[in-house]
């Protein structure tokens, strides 16, 4: 984690998404982020059945107090609740209920908790918003996350961001996006692009949405580290969708684009 955070910081990335799911050592992970000088948004459940969501939220909150005092704790209680029926075998309504419960428990045990929702919102149809609607109606959500990838997009990111902003009137975050070098649909839909080109495209779409009135807080490249295929988690293979490779080298196209963004921000 220290190496990953160091490389992220070197590219101007000071906020990251990571996990405090059951089985992770909360104190050590929180400490690693603190020592690296990055702010984290922590997932509490990521495609698995959390057998004790109350305990999970309490441990994360109490560990954050121990490591960072009263500093704001950012949580994404459940990653992509709409996909839980397909991936975790948990009905969507149970995933939503788990997200609401963990958000409330975290706020019972920590004085300053920010809540991010995130779900695949790739179009503007009503079903796209069902899980987010349910969470927002039950919890005071701070930021609404939109997960948007090249292979699942049904309409432009501009339309998605504007529809989401008008629906909730809360800050929007592109909470997941990335480019997979080996994904044929990415190359078919967006010929000639690479990771750097996709990031430019996303930021251009964000700028247009902001021009038309949307409040967009952040864009998260996810994952930042190349990881094994979802369906073969113990494989030695890595999907090429991150900045950081398994040998700690970096993707040159994304690295150059991030460095250029950092330079323009500094100027």
Coordinates of C-alpha atoms in Angstrom, one line a residue:
X1 CA 0.0 0.0 0.0
X2 CA 2.8 2.4 0.8
X3 CA 4.3 2.0 -2.7
X4 CA 0.9 2.4 -4.3
X5 CA 0.1 5.5 -2.4
X6 CA 3.5 7.0 -3.1
X7 CA 3.0 6.5 -6.9
X8 CA -0.4 8.0 -6.7
X9 CA 0.9 11.1 -4.8
X10 CA 3.7 11.4 -7.4
X11 CA 0.9 11.8 -10.0
X12 CA -1.0 14.4 -8.0
X13 CA -3.6 12.0 -6.7
X14 CA -4.3 12.9 -3.1
X15 CA -7.7 11.1 -2.7
X16 CA -8.1 7.4 -3.2
X17 CA -10.8 4.7 -2.9
X18 CA -9.9 1.6 -1.0
X19 CA -11.5 -1.0 1.2
X20 CA -12.1 -1.6 4.9
X21 CA -14.1 -4.7 4.2
X22 CA -14.2 -7.6 6.7
X23 CA -10.9 -9.3 6.8
X24 CA -8.9 -6.1 6.2
X25 CA -6.8 -4.8 9.1
X26 CA -8.6 -1.4 9.6
X27 CA -5.9 0.2 11.8
X28 CA -3.0 -0.7 9.6
X29 CA -4.8 0.4 6.4
X30 CA -6.0 3.7 7.9
X31 CA -2.5 4.2 9.1
X32 CA -1.0 3.6 5.7
X33 CA -3.2 6.2 4.1
X34 CA -2.4 8.7 6.9
X35 CA 1.4 8.1 6.6
X36 CA 1.2 8.6 2.9
X37 CA -0.7 11.8 3.2
X38 CA -3.7 10.7 1.1
X39 CA -7.4 10.9 2.0
X40 CA -9.3 7.7 1.5
X41 CA -12.9 6.9 0.7
X42 CA -13.4 3.4 2.2
X43 CA -15.7 0.7 0.8
X44 CA -17.3 -1.4 3.6
X45 CA -18.8 -4.0 1.3
X46 CA -17.6 -4.9 -2.1
X47 CA -19.5 -7.7 -3.8
X48 CA -19.8 -10.0 -0.8
X49 CA -22.3 -10.9 1.9
X50 CA -21.2 -9.0 5.0
X51 CA -22.2 -11.3 7.7
X52 CA -22.2 -8.6 10.4
X53 CA -22.6 -5.2 8.8
X54 CA -23.1 -3.5 12.2
X55 CA -19.8 -4.7 13.5
X56 CA -18.0 -3.8 10.3
X57 CA -19.3 -0.2 10.3
X58 CA -18.4 0.1 14.0
X59 CA -14.9 -1.2 13.6
X60 CA -14.2 1.1 10.7
X61 CA -15.5 4.1 12.6
X62 CA -13.7 3.4 15.8
X63 CA -10.4 2.6 14.0
X64 CA -10.7 5.9 12.1
X65 CA -11.1 7.8 15.4
X66 CA -8.1 6.0 16.8
X67 CA -5.9 6.8 13.8
X68 CA -7.2 10.2 12.6
X69 CA -9.2 11.6 15.5
X70 CA -12.2 13.6 14.5
X71 CA -11.0 14.1 10.9
X72 CA -13.9 13.5 8.4
X73 CA -14.3 9.8 7.6
X74 CA -15.5 9.1 4.0
X75 CA -17.3 5.8 3.5
X76 CA -18.9 4.1 0.5
X77 CA -21.0 1.6 2.5
X78 CA -21.9 -0.8 -0.4
X79 CA -20.2 -0.9 -3.8
X80 CA -22.7 -1.1 -6.7
X81 CA -25.8 -2.5 -4.9
X82 CA -27.5 -2.9 -8.3
X83 CA -25.0 -5.7 -9.2
X84 CA -25.3 -7.6 -5.9
X85 CA -27.9 -10.0 -7.2
X86 CA -25.7 -11.1 -10.1
X87 CA -22.3 -11.1 -8.3
X88 CA -22.9 -11.7 -4.6
X89 CA -26.3 -13.5 -4.8
X90 CA -27.8 -10.9 -2.5
X91 CA -31.1 -9.3 -3.6
X92 CA -30.8 -5.7 -4.4
X93 CA -33.1 -4.6 -1.6
X94 CA -30.9 -6.4 0.9
X95 CA -27.8 -4.7 -0.5
X96 CA -29.5 -1.3 -0.2
X97 CA -30.7 -2.1 3.3
X98 CA -27.1 -3.1 4.2
X99 CA -25.8 0.2 2.8
X100 CA -28.3 2.3 4.8
X101 CA -27.7 0.3 8.0
X102 CA -23.9 0.7 7.8
X103 CA -24.1 4.4 7.1
X104 CA -26.3 5.0 10.1
X105 CA -24.1 2.8 12.4
X106 CA -21.0 4.6 11.2
X107 CA -22.6 8.0 12.1
X108 CA -23.5 6.6 15.5
X109 CA -19.9 5.8 16.2
X110 CA -18.1 8.7 14.5
X111 CA -18.8 12.5 14.7
X112 CA -18.1 13.3 11.0
X113 CA -18.9 10.7 8.4
X114 CA -19.3 11.6 4.7
X115 CA -21.3 9.1 2.6
X116 CA -20.7 8.3 -1.0
X117 CA -23.2 6.2 -3.0
X118 CA -22.0 4.5 -6.1
X119 CA -23.8 2.5 -8.7
X120 CA -23.5 1.9 -12.5
X121 CA -25.5 4.8 -14.0
X122 CA -24.7 4.4 -17.7
X123 CA -28.0 5.8 -19.1
X124 CA -30.9 7.9 -18.0
X125 CA -33.7 5.3 -17.6
X126 CA -35.6 5.0 -14.3
X127 CA -34.1 1.6 -13.5
X128 CA -30.6 3.1 -13.5
X129 CA -31.5 5.1 -10.4
X130 CA -33.5 2.7 -8.3
X131 CA -30.8 1.7 -5.8
X132 CA -29.5 5.2 -5.4
X133 CA -33.0 6.5 -5.0
X134 CA -33.6 4.1 -2.1
X135 CA -30.3 5.0 -0.3
X136 CA -30.7 8.8 -0.8
X137 CA -34.3 8.6 0.5
X138 CA -33.1 6.9 3.7
X139 CA -29.8 8.5 4.5
X140 CA -28.3 12.0 4.3
X141 CA -25.9 11.3 1.4
X142 CA -23.1 13.7 0.7
X143 CA -22.0 12.7 -2.8
X144 CA -23.8 10.6 -5.4
X145 CA -21.4 8.3 -7.3
X146 CA -21.8 7.4 -11.0
X147 CA -19.8 4.4 -12.3
X148 CA -19.2 4.8 -16.0
X149 CA -17.1 2.5 -18.2
X150 CA -16.7 2.5 -22.0
X151 CA -18.1 -1.0 -22.5
X152 CA -21.3 -0.4 -20.5
X153 CA -22.1 3.2 -21.4
X154 CA -25.6 3.6 -23.0
X155 CA -25.4 7.4 -23.5
X156 CA -22.9 10.2 -23.1
X157 CA -21.4 10.9 -19.7
X158 CA -22.7 14.5 -20.1
X159 CA -26.3 13.3 -20.2
X160 CA -25.7 10.9 -17.3
X161 CA -24.2 13.6 -15.1
X162 CA -26.9 16.2 -15.9
X163 CA -29.7 13.7 -15.3
X164 CA -28.1 12.6 -12.0
X165 CA -27.5 16.2 -10.8
X166 CA -31.1 17.2 -11.7
X167 CA -32.5 14.2 -9.9
X168 CA -30.7 14.6 -6.6
X169 CA -29.3 18.1 -6.5
X170 CA -26.3 16.7 -4.7
X171 CA -22.6 16.8 -5.7
X172 CA -21.9 14.1 -8.3
X173 CA -18.7 12.1 -8.5
X174 CA -17.6 9.9 -11.3
X175 CA -16.8 7.3 -8.7
X176 CA -15.4 4.7 -11.2
X177 CA -14.1 4.9 -14.7
X178 CA -11.1 3.4 -16.5
X179 CA -9.9 2.0 -19.8
X180 CA -9.0 -1.6 -20.3
X181 CA -6.2 -1.9 -22.9
X182 CA -7.3 -5.5 -23.7
X183 CA -11.1 -4.9 -23.8
X184 CA -12.4 -5.3 -27.5
X185 CA -15.5 -3.2 -26.8
X186 CA -13.5 -0.3 -25.6
X187 CA -11.5 -0.2 -28.8
X188 CA -14.5 -0.8 -31.0
X189 CA -16.6 2.0 -29.4
X190 CA -13.7 4.5 -29.0
X191 CA -11.1 3.6 -31.7
X192 CA -7.7 5.1 -31.2
X193 CA -8.0 5.8 -27.5
X194 CA -5.8 4.6 -24.7
X195 CA -6.0 5.2 -20.9
X196 CA -4.7 8.8 -21.3
X197 CA -7.2 9.5 -24.1
X198 CA -10.1 8.1 -22.1
X199 CA -9.3 10.2 -19.1
X200 CA -9.2 13.3 -21.4
X201 CA -12.6 12.3 -22.8
X202 CA -14.1 11.9 -19.4
X203 CA -12.8 15.2 -18.2
X204 CA -14.1 17.0 -21.3
X205 CA -17.5 15.5 -20.6
X206 CA -17.4 16.6 -17.0
X207 CA -16.5 20.1 -18.1
X208 CA -19.5 20.3 -20.4
X209 CA -21.8 19.0 -17.7
X210 CA -20.4 21.6 -15.2
X211 CA -20.9 24.3 -17.9
X212 CA -24.6 23.3 -18.0
X213 CA -25.0 23.5 -14.2
X214 CA -24.0 20.2 -12.7
X215 CA -21.9 20.1 -9.6
X216 CA -19.2 17.4 -10.2
X217 CA -16.9 16.9 -7.2
X218 CA -14.4 14.4 -8.4
X219 CA -13.4 11.8 -11.0
X220 CA -12.0 8.5 -9.7
X221 CA -9.9 6.2 -12.0
X222 CA -10.8 2.8 -10.8
X223 CA -8.9 0.6 -10.1
X224 CA -5.6 2.5 -9.9
X225 CA -3.7 -0.7 -9.7
X226 CA -3.8 -3.5 -12.3
X227 CA -5.7 -6.4 -10.7
X228 CA -6.5 -10.0 -11.5
X229 CA -9.6 -10.8 -13.5
X230 CA -12.8 -10.6 -11.4
X231 CA -13.7 -14.2 -12.2
X232 CA -10.2 -15.5 -11.4
X233 CA -9.0 -13.6 -8.4
X234 CA -6.0 -15.8 -7.7
X235 CA -4.7 -15.7 -11.2
X236 CA -1.2 -14.4 -12.0
X237 CA -2.7 -12.5 -14.9
X238 CA -3.5 -8.8 -14.6
X239 CA -6.1 -6.7 -16.4
X240 CA -4.4 -3.6 -17.9
X241 CA -6.8 -0.9 -16.6
X242 CA -4.8 0.8 -13.9
X243 CA -2.0 3.3 -13.6
X244 CA 0.2 1.0 -11.5
X245 CA 1.4 -2.3 -12.7
X246 CA 2.2 -5.3 -10.6
X247 CA 5.9 -4.6 -10.9
X248 CA 5.3 -1.0 -9.7
X249 CA 6.0 0.4 -13.2
X250 CA 3.3 2.8 -14.6
X251 CA 1.2 2.9 -17.7
X252 CA 2.9 5.6 -19.8
X253 CA -0.2 7.1 -21.5
X254 CA -2.1 7.5 -18.2
X255 CA 1.0 8.7 -16.4
X256 CA 1.7 11.4 -19.0
X257 CA -1.9 12.6 -18.9
X258 CA -2.0 12.8 -15.1
X259 CA 1.3 14.6 -15.0
X260 CA 0.0 17.1 -17.6
X261 CA -3.1 17.7 -15.4
X262 CA -1.0 18.3 -12.4
X263 CA 1.2 20.8 -14.3
X264 CA -1.9 22.7 -15.5
X265 CA -3.3 22.8 -12.0
X266 CA -0.1 24.1 -10.6
X267 CA 0.0 26.8 -13.3

